[in-house]
C-alpha cells in the first residue's frame, strides 16, 4: 500500500470539522494570540530556567503530584534518561529495567545507552502490563531503577490494578531499587484509579509528565521528585542542552493546559468508554482494551486497506466527520489506529455522534466482506 494513501487519509481526517479524537486545532496565529491573552501585563519571561513564570509552574506541578520539587524541561526524551541516569549513579550500576513497549526502547534510537551509558533490562510481555513476577525476574540483574509507564500507551492505555501497582512498587523499594514513572499521560490516571495525582505519584521516587499530550501544550515536560533529585536533574539538563535561554511559550501553554484540560479528564474517560462501546458494535471493529481504562484506546479494523481507506477518505470528505484516526499499522487484512479523547469530541452532542457512527457503520458494511 502506498504511503500516499495514508497521507491522503491523514489530510482528510485533519480537515474534518468534527473528530472523535484529539484536542481541537487552532491556527498558529490564533493559538499564540490565546496564549498572549492569558498573560498578565506585568509577567516577564523566564531566563535560563529562573524567574517567577517558570518557577510558579514548577511549584504547581510539584504540589499537584505531592512531591518536594519539579523542574521544567523541553521534552520527555530528555527527561526520562536523565532520571534513570541519576538513579544509576546513586546505585553505582548502569542497569535499568523497563517494559518492552517503553518509549525509551521504541522511539529514542537507544539514546539512554548512547548518551547516558545505561544498560536496559526488558520486563514483561509485549501485550500485557508487567506483573510482580516480571519485576522479580528482571531484578536478578543489579538494577538501579525500574521505569513503569502509567498508562501504557502502546497497549491501549492499560493500567495495572491498583493493588498490583502498590505491591510492585513496595517490593522494588524494599530491594533498594528506585521506581520512576513515565507519566506522559498520568493526567488520565486519577479517574481510572479513583485516586489523586499525589496518591499515584507517592508510589514513585521520580515522575515525568508531559504537557502536550492530553493538555494541549506546545511542548515541554516536568521531572518531579525530592529536592536532591531535582537539583541533580538541573545539572543534567544543562549538560544535555535543555536549559534554554527562555522556555516561556512552552511554560505558558503548559499552565493554560493544566487549567483548561486537566479538569476535563474524568469526563473524557467516560466518553472513551461510551465511544468504544459504539465502535465495537460496528462491522470489522474491535477496540483494545474492549472497555477502555483511560480516555485512550487502540482499535483494530478488519479489511483490505487498499479498498477500505479510499472509501473512508471519500466519506470524511463528504461528511466532514472523522471517526477513526489515521492508522499507525497496516497489515494484509487489517489496520490499527489509536484514539485519545480530547475536547474535539465535545463539538457534537451524543445524539449527533450516534447518527454519524451509524452512517459510518453502513460504509463499513459496504466495503468489508464477511
PDB file of C-alpha atoms in Angstrom, residues 35-278:
ATOM      1  CA  UNK A  35      -1.541  32.415  24.955  1.00  0.00           C
ATOM      2  CA  UNK A  36      -0.690  36.108  24.863  1.00  0.00           C
ATOM      3  CA  UNK A  37      -4.171  36.984  26.125  1.00  0.00           C
ATOM      4  CA  UNK A  38      -3.707  34.630  29.080  1.00  0.00           C
ATOM      5  CA  UNK A  39      -0.718  36.624  30.352  1.00  0.00           C
ATOM      6  CA  UNK A  40      -0.906  39.398  32.904  1.00  0.00           C
ATOM      7  CA  UNK A  41       0.582  42.693  31.769  1.00  0.00           C
ATOM      8  CA  UNK A  42       3.414  42.514  34.301  1.00  0.00           C
ATOM      9  CA  UNK A  43       4.524  38.932  33.619  1.00  0.00           C
ATOM     10  CA  UNK A  44       8.024  38.511  32.268  1.00  0.00           C
ATOM     11  CA  UNK A  45       9.900  35.680  30.587  1.00  0.00           C
ATOM     12  CA  UNK A  46      11.989  33.114  32.391  1.00  0.00           C
ATOM     13  CA  UNK A  47      15.746  33.282  31.911  1.00  0.00           C
ATOM     14  CA  UNK A  48      17.713  30.026  31.804  1.00  0.00           C
ATOM     15  CA  UNK A  49      15.112  28.284  33.937  1.00  0.00           C
ATOM     16  CA  UNK A  50      14.739  31.038  36.539  1.00  0.00           C
ATOM     17  CA  UNK A  51      12.022  33.585  37.155  1.00  0.00           C
ATOM     18  CA  UNK A  52       8.518  33.783  38.553  1.00  0.00           C
ATOM     19  CA  UNK A  53       6.819  32.423  35.418  1.00  0.00           C
ATOM     20  CA  UNK A  54       8.573  29.072  35.244  1.00  0.00           C
ATOM     21  CA  UNK A  55       9.050  28.688  38.984  1.00  0.00           C
ATOM     22  CA  UNK A  56       5.315  29.111  39.617  1.00  0.00           C
ATOM     23  CA  UNK A  57       4.511  26.320  37.167  1.00  0.00           C
ATOM     24  CA  UNK A  58       7.134  24.036  38.690  1.00  0.00           C
ATOM     25  CA  UNK A  59       5.690  24.666  42.146  1.00  0.00           C
ATOM     26  CA  UNK A  60       2.165  23.984  40.901  1.00  0.00           C
ATOM     27  CA  UNK A  61       3.161  20.661  39.341  1.00  0.00           C
ATOM     28  CA  UNK A  62       5.148  19.586  42.397  1.00  0.00           C
ATOM     29  CA  UNK A  63       2.168  20.328  44.617  1.00  0.00           C
ATOM     30  CA  UNK A  64      -0.260  18.505  42.301  1.00  0.00           C
ATOM     31  CA  UNK A  65       1.919  15.409  42.493  1.00  0.00           C
ATOM     32  CA  UNK A  66       2.712  15.759  46.186  1.00  0.00           C
ATOM     33  CA  UNK A  67       6.478  15.995  45.685  1.00  0.00           C
ATOM     34  CA  UNK A  68       9.087  18.400  47.020  1.00  0.00           C
ATOM     35  CA  UNK A  69      10.158  19.927  43.732  1.00  0.00           C
ATOM     36  CA  UNK A  70       9.828  19.916  39.947  1.00  0.00           C
ATOM     37  CA  UNK A  71      11.875  21.163  37.018  1.00  0.00           C
ATOM     38  CA  UNK A  72      10.589  22.132  33.568  1.00  0.00           C
ATOM     39  CA  UNK A  73      12.488  20.924  30.511  1.00  0.00           C
ATOM     40  CA  UNK A  74      11.891  20.735  26.762  1.00  0.00           C
ATOM     41  CA  UNK A  75      10.960  17.071  26.251  1.00  0.00           C
ATOM     42  CA  UNK A  76      10.317  13.700  27.770  1.00  0.00           C
ATOM     43  CA  UNK A  77      13.028  12.225  25.579  1.00  0.00           C
ATOM     44  CA  UNK A  78      15.427  14.353  27.610  1.00  0.00           C
ATOM     45  CA  UNK A  79      13.663  13.901  30.939  1.00  0.00           C
ATOM     46  CA  UNK A  80      13.477  10.140  31.231  1.00  0.00           C
ATOM     47  CA  UNK A  81      17.088   9.099  30.626  1.00  0.00           C
ATOM     48  CA  UNK A  82      18.196  11.912  32.937  1.00  0.00           C
ATOM     49  CA  UNK A  83      16.044  10.442  35.709  1.00  0.00           C
ATOM     50  CA  UNK A  84      17.404   6.963  35.070  1.00  0.00           C
ATOM     51  CA  UNK A  85      20.974   8.290  34.935  1.00  0.00           C
ATOM     52  CA  UNK A  86      20.583   9.959  38.332  1.00  0.00           C
ATOM     53  CA  UNK A  87      19.369   6.729  39.909  1.00  0.00           C
ATOM     54  CA  UNK A  88      22.094   4.776  38.102  1.00  0.00           C
ATOM     55  CA  UNK A  89      24.849   6.984  39.500  1.00  0.00           C
ATOM     56  CA  UNK A  90      23.386   6.766  43.002  1.00  0.00           C
ATOM     57  CA  UNK A  91      23.257   2.960  42.861  1.00  0.00           C
ATOM     58  CA  UNK A  92      26.579   2.630  41.021  1.00  0.00           C
ATOM     59  CA  UNK A  93      25.140   0.282  38.420  1.00  0.00           C
ATOM     60  CA  UNK A  94      24.147   1.039  34.820  1.00  0.00           C
ATOM     61  CA  UNK A  95      21.233  -1.428  34.736  1.00  0.00           C
ATOM     62  CA  UNK A  96      17.721  -0.047  34.447  1.00  0.00           C
ATOM     63  CA  UNK A  97      14.578  -2.003  33.602  1.00  0.00           C
ATOM     64  CA  UNK A  98      11.549  -1.070  31.534  1.00  0.00           C
ATOM     65  CA  UNK A  99       8.685  -2.732  29.695  1.00  0.00           C
ATOM     66  CA  UNK A 100       9.284  -3.873  26.144  1.00  0.00           C
ATOM     67  CA  UNK A 101       6.884  -1.179  24.860  1.00  0.00           C
ATOM     68  CA  UNK A 102       8.572   1.703  26.682  1.00  0.00           C
ATOM     69  CA  UNK A 103       9.083   4.882  24.656  1.00  0.00           C
ATOM     70  CA  UNK A 104      12.719   4.811  25.782  1.00  0.00           C
ATOM     71  CA  UNK A 105      13.190   1.494  23.980  1.00  0.00           C
ATOM     72  CA  UNK A 106      10.965   2.002  20.951  1.00  0.00           C
ATOM     73  CA  UNK A 107      11.278   5.615  19.879  1.00  0.00           C
ATOM     74  CA  UNK A 108      14.531   7.191  21.063  1.00  0.00           C
ATOM     75  CA  UNK A 109      17.214   5.427  18.978  1.00  0.00           C
ATOM     76  CA  UNK A 110      18.807   3.955  22.128  1.00  0.00           C
ATOM     77  CA  UNK A 111      19.695   7.401  23.445  1.00  0.00           C
ATOM     78  CA  UNK A 112      19.712   6.098  27.014  1.00  0.00           C
ATOM     79  CA  UNK A 113      22.599   3.814  26.019  1.00  0.00           C
ATOM     80  CA  UNK A 114      24.471   6.005  23.526  1.00  0.00           C
ATOM     81  CA  UNK A 115      24.318   9.252  25.519  1.00  0.00           C
ATOM     82  CA  UNK A 116      23.976   8.150  29.125  1.00  0.00           C
ATOM     83  CA  UNK A 117      25.807   4.808  29.263  1.00  0.00           C
ATOM     84  CA  UNK A 118      22.839   2.915  30.662  1.00  0.00           C
ATOM     85  CA  UNK A 119      22.050  -0.748  30.051  1.00  0.00           C
ATOM     86  CA  UNK A 120      18.430  -1.780  29.620  1.00  0.00           C
ATOM     87  CA  UNK A 121      16.725  -4.867  31.008  1.00  0.00           C
ATOM     88  CA  UNK A 122      13.392  -5.651  29.342  1.00  0.00           C
ATOM     89  CA  UNK A 123      10.473  -6.678  31.522  1.00  0.00           C
ATOM     90  CA  UNK A 124       7.079  -8.162  30.774  1.00  0.00           C
ATOM     91  CA  UNK A 125       5.205  -9.386  27.723  1.00  0.00           C
ATOM     92  CA  UNK A 126       4.599  -7.089  24.746  1.00  0.00           C
ATOM     93  CA  UNK A 127       0.824  -7.001  25.077  1.00  0.00           C
ATOM     94  CA  UNK A 128       0.417  -7.149  28.850  1.00  0.00           C
ATOM     95  CA  UNK A 129       1.023  -4.888  31.815  1.00  0.00           C
ATOM     96  CA  UNK A 130       4.028  -6.071  33.855  1.00  0.00           C
ATOM     97  CA  UNK A 131       3.488  -8.275  36.869  1.00  0.00           C
ATOM     98  CA  UNK A 132       5.359  -8.567  40.142  1.00  0.00           C
ATOM     99  CA  UNK A 133       6.863 -11.807  38.849  1.00  0.00           C
ATOM    100  CA  UNK A 134       8.168  -9.931  35.778  1.00  0.00           C
ATOM    101  CA  UNK A 135       9.859  -7.392  38.045  1.00  0.00           C
ATOM    102  CA  UNK A 136      11.328 -10.066  40.282  1.00  0.00           C
ATOM    103  CA  UNK A 137      12.807 -11.786  37.234  1.00  0.00           C
ATOM    104  CA  UNK A 138      14.329  -8.511  35.989  1.00  0.00           C
ATOM    105  CA  UNK A 139      15.776  -7.840  39.452  1.00  0.00           C
ATOM    106  CA  UNK A 140      18.072 -10.826  39.078  1.00  0.00           C
ATOM    107  CA  UNK A 141      20.201  -8.117  37.450  1.00  0.00           C
ATOM    108  CA  UNK A 142      21.740  -5.427  39.716  1.00  0.00           C
ATOM    109  CA  UNK A 143      19.080  -2.828  38.918  1.00  0.00           C
ATOM    110  CA  UNK A 144      19.366   0.847  39.783  1.00  0.00           C
ATOM    111  CA  UNK A 145      15.794   1.660  38.762  1.00  0.00           C
ATOM    112  CA  UNK A 146      12.660   0.380  37.090  1.00  0.00           C
ATOM    113  CA  UNK A 147      10.625   2.547  34.730  1.00  0.00           C
ATOM    114  CA  UNK A 148       6.866   1.946  34.822  1.00  0.00           C
ATOM    115  CA  UNK A 149       4.541   3.714  32.383  1.00  0.00           C
ATOM    116  CA  UNK A 150       1.083   4.888  33.503  1.00  0.00           C
ATOM    117  CA  UNK A 151      -0.984   4.444  31.419  1.00  0.00           C
ATOM    118  CA  UNK A 152       0.776   2.221  28.885  1.00  0.00           C
ATOM    119  CA  UNK A 153       0.298   3.904  25.542  1.00  0.00           C
ATOM    120  CA  UNK A 154       1.423   1.064  23.240  1.00  0.00           C
ATOM    121  CA  UNK A 155      -1.130  -1.367  24.686  1.00  0.00           C
ATOM    122  CA  UNK A 156      -4.127   0.919  24.515  1.00  0.00           C
ATOM    123  CA  UNK A 157      -3.819   2.931  27.709  1.00  0.00           C
ATOM    124  CA  UNK A 158      -3.961  -0.064  30.018  1.00  0.00           C
ATOM    125  CA  UNK A 159      -3.057   0.159  33.700  1.00  0.00           C
ATOM    126  CA  UNK A 160      -2.082  -2.432  36.292  1.00  0.00           C
ATOM    127  CA  UNK A 161      -4.711  -2.925  39.002  1.00  0.00           C
ATOM    128  CA  UNK A 162      -4.077  -0.520  41.874  1.00  0.00           C
ATOM    129  CA  UNK A 163      -3.274  -3.212  44.442  1.00  0.00           C
ATOM    130  CA  UNK A 164      -0.817  -4.790  41.998  1.00  0.00           C
ATOM    131  CA  UNK A 165       0.895  -1.454  41.420  1.00  0.00           C
ATOM    132  CA  UNK A 166       1.226  -0.879  45.164  1.00  0.00           C
ATOM    133  CA  UNK A 167       2.688  -4.348  45.645  1.00  0.00           C
ATOM    134  CA  UNK A 168       5.138  -3.893  42.777  1.00  0.00           C
ATOM    135  CA  UNK A 169       6.473  -0.526  43.899  1.00  0.00           C
ATOM    136  CA  UNK A 170       6.710  -1.602  47.532  1.00  0.00           C
ATOM    137  CA  UNK A 171       8.650  -4.729  46.586  1.00  0.00           C
ATOM    138  CA  UNK A 172      11.069  -2.772  44.382  1.00  0.00           C
ATOM    139  CA  UNK A 173      11.736  -0.214  47.087  1.00  0.00           C
ATOM    140  CA  UNK A 174      12.319  -2.980  49.625  1.00  0.00           C
ATOM    141  CA  UNK A 175      15.081  -4.239  47.328  1.00  0.00           C
ATOM    142  CA  UNK A 176      16.653  -0.778  47.211  1.00  0.00           C
ATOM    143  CA  UNK A 177      15.547  -0.289  43.574  1.00  0.00           C
ATOM    144  CA  UNK A 178      14.269   3.151  42.626  1.00  0.00           C
ATOM    145  CA  UNK A 179      10.948   3.428  40.804  1.00  0.00           C
ATOM    146  CA  UNK A 180      10.495   6.014  38.049  1.00  0.00           C
ATOM    147  CA  UNK A 181       7.188   6.753  36.351  1.00  0.00           C
ATOM    148  CA  UNK A 182       6.778   7.515  32.681  1.00  0.00           C
ATOM    149  CA  UNK A 183       3.741   9.659  33.365  1.00  0.00           C
ATOM    150  CA  UNK A 184       3.459  11.269  29.944  1.00  0.00           C
ATOM    151  CA  UNK A 185      -0.273  10.623  30.220  1.00  0.00           C
ATOM    152  CA  UNK A 186      -0.508  10.492  34.009  1.00  0.00           C
ATOM    153  CA  UNK A 187      -3.309  13.054  33.781  1.00  0.00           C
ATOM    154  CA  UNK A 188      -5.580  10.195  32.599  1.00  0.00           C
ATOM    155  CA  UNK A 189      -4.987   8.007  35.651  1.00  0.00           C
ATOM    156  CA  UNK A 190      -6.826   9.605  38.608  1.00  0.00           C
ATOM    157  CA  UNK A 191     -10.235   8.907  37.067  1.00  0.00           C
ATOM    158  CA  UNK A 192      -9.258   5.289  36.341  1.00  0.00           C
ATOM    159  CA  UNK A 193      -7.883   4.589  39.821  1.00  0.00           C
ATOM    160  CA  UNK A 194     -10.191   6.918  41.767  1.00  0.00           C
ATOM    161  CA  UNK A 195      -7.013   8.284  43.322  1.00  0.00           C
ATOM    162  CA  UNK A 196      -5.432  11.733  43.290  1.00  0.00           C
ATOM    163  CA  UNK A 197      -2.351  12.583  41.268  1.00  0.00           C
ATOM    164  CA  UNK A 198      -0.465  12.793  44.561  1.00  0.00           C
ATOM    165  CA  UNK A 199      -1.726   9.358  45.677  1.00  0.00           C
ATOM    166  CA  UNK A 200      -0.388   7.801  42.478  1.00  0.00           C
ATOM    167  CA  UNK A 201       2.902   9.707  42.438  1.00  0.00           C
ATOM    168  CA  UNK A 202       3.552   8.766  46.073  1.00  0.00           C
ATOM    169  CA  UNK A 203       4.360   5.228  44.918  1.00  0.00           C
ATOM    170  CA  UNK A 204       7.274   6.501  42.804  1.00  0.00           C
ATOM    171  CA  UNK A 205      10.658   8.060  43.539  1.00  0.00           C
ATOM    172  CA  UNK A 206      10.535  10.237  40.413  1.00  0.00           C
ATOM    173  CA  UNK A 207       7.906  11.132  37.841  1.00  0.00           C
ATOM    174  CA  UNK A 208       7.940  12.558  34.329  1.00  0.00           C
ATOM    175  CA  UNK A 209       4.848  14.312  32.974  1.00  0.00           C
ATOM    176  CA  UNK A 210       4.177  15.776  29.546  1.00  0.00           C
ATOM    177  CA  UNK A 211       2.293  18.972  28.765  1.00  0.00           C
ATOM    178  CA  UNK A 212       1.408  18.471  25.123  1.00  0.00           C
ATOM    179  CA  UNK A 213      -0.184  15.037  25.490  1.00  0.00           C
ATOM    180  CA  UNK A 214      -3.770  15.457  26.723  1.00  0.00           C
ATOM    181  CA  UNK A 215      -3.139  19.014  27.970  1.00  0.00           C
ATOM    182  CA  UNK A 216      -2.668  20.593  24.547  1.00  0.00           C
ATOM    183  CA  UNK A 217       0.646  22.306  25.281  1.00  0.00           C
ATOM    184  CA  UNK A 218       3.143  23.324  22.637  1.00  0.00           C
ATOM    185  CA  UNK A 219       5.854  21.026  24.041  1.00  0.00           C
ATOM    186  CA  UNK A 220       7.621  20.546  27.337  1.00  0.00           C
ATOM    187  CA  UNK A 221       7.745  18.288  30.367  1.00  0.00           C
ATOM    188  CA  UNK A 222       8.482  18.234  34.065  1.00  0.00           C
ATOM    189  CA  UNK A 223      10.546  15.935  36.209  1.00  0.00           C
ATOM    190  CA  UNK A 224       9.221  15.688  39.748  1.00  0.00           C
ATOM    191  CA  UNK A 225      10.796  14.255  42.886  1.00  0.00           C
ATOM    192  CA  UNK A 226      12.584  15.220  46.066  1.00  0.00           C
ATOM    193  CA  UNK A 227      14.786  18.306  46.155  1.00  0.00           C
ATOM    194  CA  UNK A 228      18.071  16.403  45.887  1.00  0.00           C
ATOM    195  CA  UNK A 229      16.849  14.577  42.774  1.00  0.00           C
ATOM    196  CA  UNK A 230      15.691  17.824  41.136  1.00  0.00           C
ATOM    197  CA  UNK A 231      18.969  19.596  41.951  1.00  0.00           C
ATOM    198  CA  UNK A 232      20.835  16.807  40.168  1.00  0.00           C
ATOM    199  CA  UNK A 233      18.359  16.891  37.286  1.00  0.00           C
ATOM    200  CA  UNK A 234      19.043  20.592  36.718  1.00  0.00           C
ATOM    201  CA  UNK A 235      22.743  19.828  36.258  1.00  0.00           C
ATOM    202  CA  UNK A 236      21.986  17.082  33.742  1.00  0.00           C
ATOM    203  CA  UNK A 237      19.534  19.314  31.869  1.00  0.00           C
ATOM    204  CA  UNK A 238      22.307  21.859  31.455  1.00  0.00           C
ATOM    205  CA  UNK A 239      24.676  19.161  30.236  1.00  0.00           C
ATOM    206  CA  UNK A 240      22.083  17.945  27.741  1.00  0.00           C
ATOM    207  CA  UNK A 241      21.414  21.409  26.326  1.00  0.00           C
ATOM    208  CA  UNK A 242      17.926  21.684  27.760  1.00  0.00           C
ATOM    209  CA  UNK A 243      18.487  24.812  29.840  1.00  0.00           C
ATOM    210  CA  UNK A 244      17.295  27.152  27.084  1.00  0.00           C
ATOM    211  CA  UNK A 245      17.565  30.932  27.238  1.00  0.00           C
ATOM    212  CA  UNK A 246      13.775  31.026  27.566  1.00  0.00           C
ATOM    213  CA  UNK A 247      11.051  28.398  27.690  1.00  0.00           C
ATOM    214  CA  UNK A 248       8.286  30.954  28.129  1.00  0.00           C
ATOM    215  CA  UNK A 249       5.950  29.912  25.273  1.00  0.00           C
ATOM    216  CA  UNK A 250       6.007  26.301  26.439  1.00  0.00           C
ATOM    217  CA  UNK A 251       5.539  27.274  30.079  1.00  0.00           C
ATOM    218  CA  UNK A 252       2.540  29.490  29.345  1.00  0.00           C
ATOM    219  CA  UNK A 253       0.950  26.803  27.167  1.00  0.00           C
ATOM    220  CA  UNK A 254       1.527  24.202  29.902  1.00  0.00           C
ATOM    221  CA  UNK A 255      -0.037  26.472  32.510  1.00  0.00           C
ATOM    222  CA  UNK A 256      -3.105  27.020  30.344  1.00  0.00           C
ATOM    223  CA  UNK A 257      -3.332  23.315  29.566  1.00  0.00           C
ATOM    224  CA  UNK A 258      -3.442  22.418  33.243  1.00  0.00           C
ATOM    225  CA  UNK A 259      -6.158  24.990  33.791  1.00  0.00           C
ATOM    226  CA  UNK A 260      -8.260  24.059  30.753  1.00  0.00           C
ATOM    227  CA  UNK A 261      -7.816  20.342  30.142  1.00  0.00           C
ATOM    228  CA  UNK A 262      -6.930  18.689  33.451  1.00  0.00           C
ATOM    229  CA  UNK A 263     -10.426  19.182  34.977  1.00  0.00           C
ATOM    230  CA  UNK A 264     -11.951  17.521  31.895  1.00  0.00           C
ATOM    231  CA  UNK A 265     -10.067  14.239  32.149  1.00  0.00           C
ATOM    232  CA  UNK A 266     -12.723  12.265  34.112  1.00  0.00           C
ATOM    233  CA  UNK A 267     -15.386  13.211  31.559  1.00  0.00           C
ATOM    234  CA  UNK A 268     -13.100  12.220  28.682  1.00  0.00           C
ATOM    235  CA  UNK A 269     -12.655   8.760  30.182  1.00  0.00           C
ATOM    236  CA  UNK A 270     -16.437   8.335  30.273  1.00  0.00           C
ATOM    237  CA  UNK A 271     -16.624   9.471  26.656  1.00  0.00           C
ATOM    238  CA  UNK A 272     -13.934   6.980  25.643  1.00  0.00           C
ATOM    239  CA  UNK A 273     -15.848   4.122  27.266  1.00  0.00           C
ATOM    240  CA  UNK A 274     -19.048   5.219  25.510  1.00  0.00           C
ATOM    241  CA  UNK A 275     -17.342   5.611  22.135  1.00  0.00           C
ATOM    242  CA  UNK A 276     -15.590   2.243  22.339  1.00  0.00           C
ATOM    243  CA  UNK A 277     -18.947   0.619  23.063  1.00  0.00           C
ATOM    244  CA  UNK A 278     -20.457   2.162  19.946  1.00  0.00           C
TER     245      UNK A 278
END
